[in-house]
mmCIF file of C-alpha atoms in Angstrom:
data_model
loop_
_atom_site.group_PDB
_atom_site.id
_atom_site.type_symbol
_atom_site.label_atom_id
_atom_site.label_comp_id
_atom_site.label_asym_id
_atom_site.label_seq_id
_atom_site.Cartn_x
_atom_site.Cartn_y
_atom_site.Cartn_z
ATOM 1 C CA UNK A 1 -17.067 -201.955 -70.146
ATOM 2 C CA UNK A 2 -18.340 -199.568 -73.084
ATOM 3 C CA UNK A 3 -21.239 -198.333 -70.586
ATOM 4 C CA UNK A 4 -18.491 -197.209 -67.944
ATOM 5 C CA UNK A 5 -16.464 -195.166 -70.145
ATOM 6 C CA UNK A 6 -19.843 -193.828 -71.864
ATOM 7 C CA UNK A 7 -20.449 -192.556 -68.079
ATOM 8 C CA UNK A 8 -17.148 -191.350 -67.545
ATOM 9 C CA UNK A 9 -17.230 -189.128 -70.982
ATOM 10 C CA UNK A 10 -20.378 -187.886 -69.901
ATOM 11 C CA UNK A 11 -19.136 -187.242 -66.106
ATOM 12 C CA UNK A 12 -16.043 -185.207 -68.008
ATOM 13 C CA UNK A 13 -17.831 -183.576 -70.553
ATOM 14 C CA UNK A 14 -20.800 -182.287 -68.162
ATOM 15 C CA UNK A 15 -18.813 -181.682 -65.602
ATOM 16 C CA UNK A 16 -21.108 -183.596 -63.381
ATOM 17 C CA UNK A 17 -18.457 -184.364 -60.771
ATOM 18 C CA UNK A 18 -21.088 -185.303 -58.097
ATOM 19 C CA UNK A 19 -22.212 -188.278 -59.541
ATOM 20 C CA UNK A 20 -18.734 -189.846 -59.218
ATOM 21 C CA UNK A 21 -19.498 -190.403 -55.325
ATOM 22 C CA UNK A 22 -22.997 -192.149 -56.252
ATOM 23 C CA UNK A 23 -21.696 -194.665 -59.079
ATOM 24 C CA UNK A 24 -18.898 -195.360 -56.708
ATOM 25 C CA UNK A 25 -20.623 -196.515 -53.589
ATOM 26 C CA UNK A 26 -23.537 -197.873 -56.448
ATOM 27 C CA UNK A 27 -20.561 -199.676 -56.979
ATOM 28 C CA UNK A 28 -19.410 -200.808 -54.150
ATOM 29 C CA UNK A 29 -22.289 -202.123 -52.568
ATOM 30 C CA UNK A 30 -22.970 -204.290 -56.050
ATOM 31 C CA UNK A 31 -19.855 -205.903 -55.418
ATOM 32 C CA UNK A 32 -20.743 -206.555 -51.721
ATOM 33 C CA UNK A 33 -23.986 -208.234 -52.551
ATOM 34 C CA UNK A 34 -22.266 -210.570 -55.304
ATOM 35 C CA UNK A 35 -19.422 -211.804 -53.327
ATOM 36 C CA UNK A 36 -21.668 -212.449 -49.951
ATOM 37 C CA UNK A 37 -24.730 -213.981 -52.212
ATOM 38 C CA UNK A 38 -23.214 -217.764 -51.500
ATOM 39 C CA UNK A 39 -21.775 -217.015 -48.113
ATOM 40 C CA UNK A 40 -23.032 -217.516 -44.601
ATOM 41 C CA UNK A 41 -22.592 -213.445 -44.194
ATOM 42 C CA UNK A 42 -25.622 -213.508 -46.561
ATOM 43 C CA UNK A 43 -28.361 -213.279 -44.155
ATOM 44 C CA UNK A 44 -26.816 -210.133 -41.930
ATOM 45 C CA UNK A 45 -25.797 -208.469 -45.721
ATOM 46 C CA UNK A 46 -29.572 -208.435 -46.900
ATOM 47 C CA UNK A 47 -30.900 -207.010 -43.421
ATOM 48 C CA UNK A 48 -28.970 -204.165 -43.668
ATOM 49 C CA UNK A 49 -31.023 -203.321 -47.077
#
């Protein structure tokens, strides 16, 4: 949790507003591969990367 406000402070401070989009689909797609990894979705997830 410490390294996502660390990124936030520097996305503030910086002003550095276009890396928001990035870490957010970085994000997103993290939490994709986690939740699928024991699923029978699994196989078409991994194709698409």
């Amino acid at each position: 949790m410490e390294s996502i406000k660390e990124l936030w402070g520097f996305i503030k401070e910086n002003k550095k507003w276009w890396l928001f989009p990035m870490v957010a689909v970085l994000l997103l797609v993290g939490v994709l591969v986690v939740l699928t990894a024991g699923s029978a979705i699994s196989p078409f997830i991994y194709t698409l990367f």
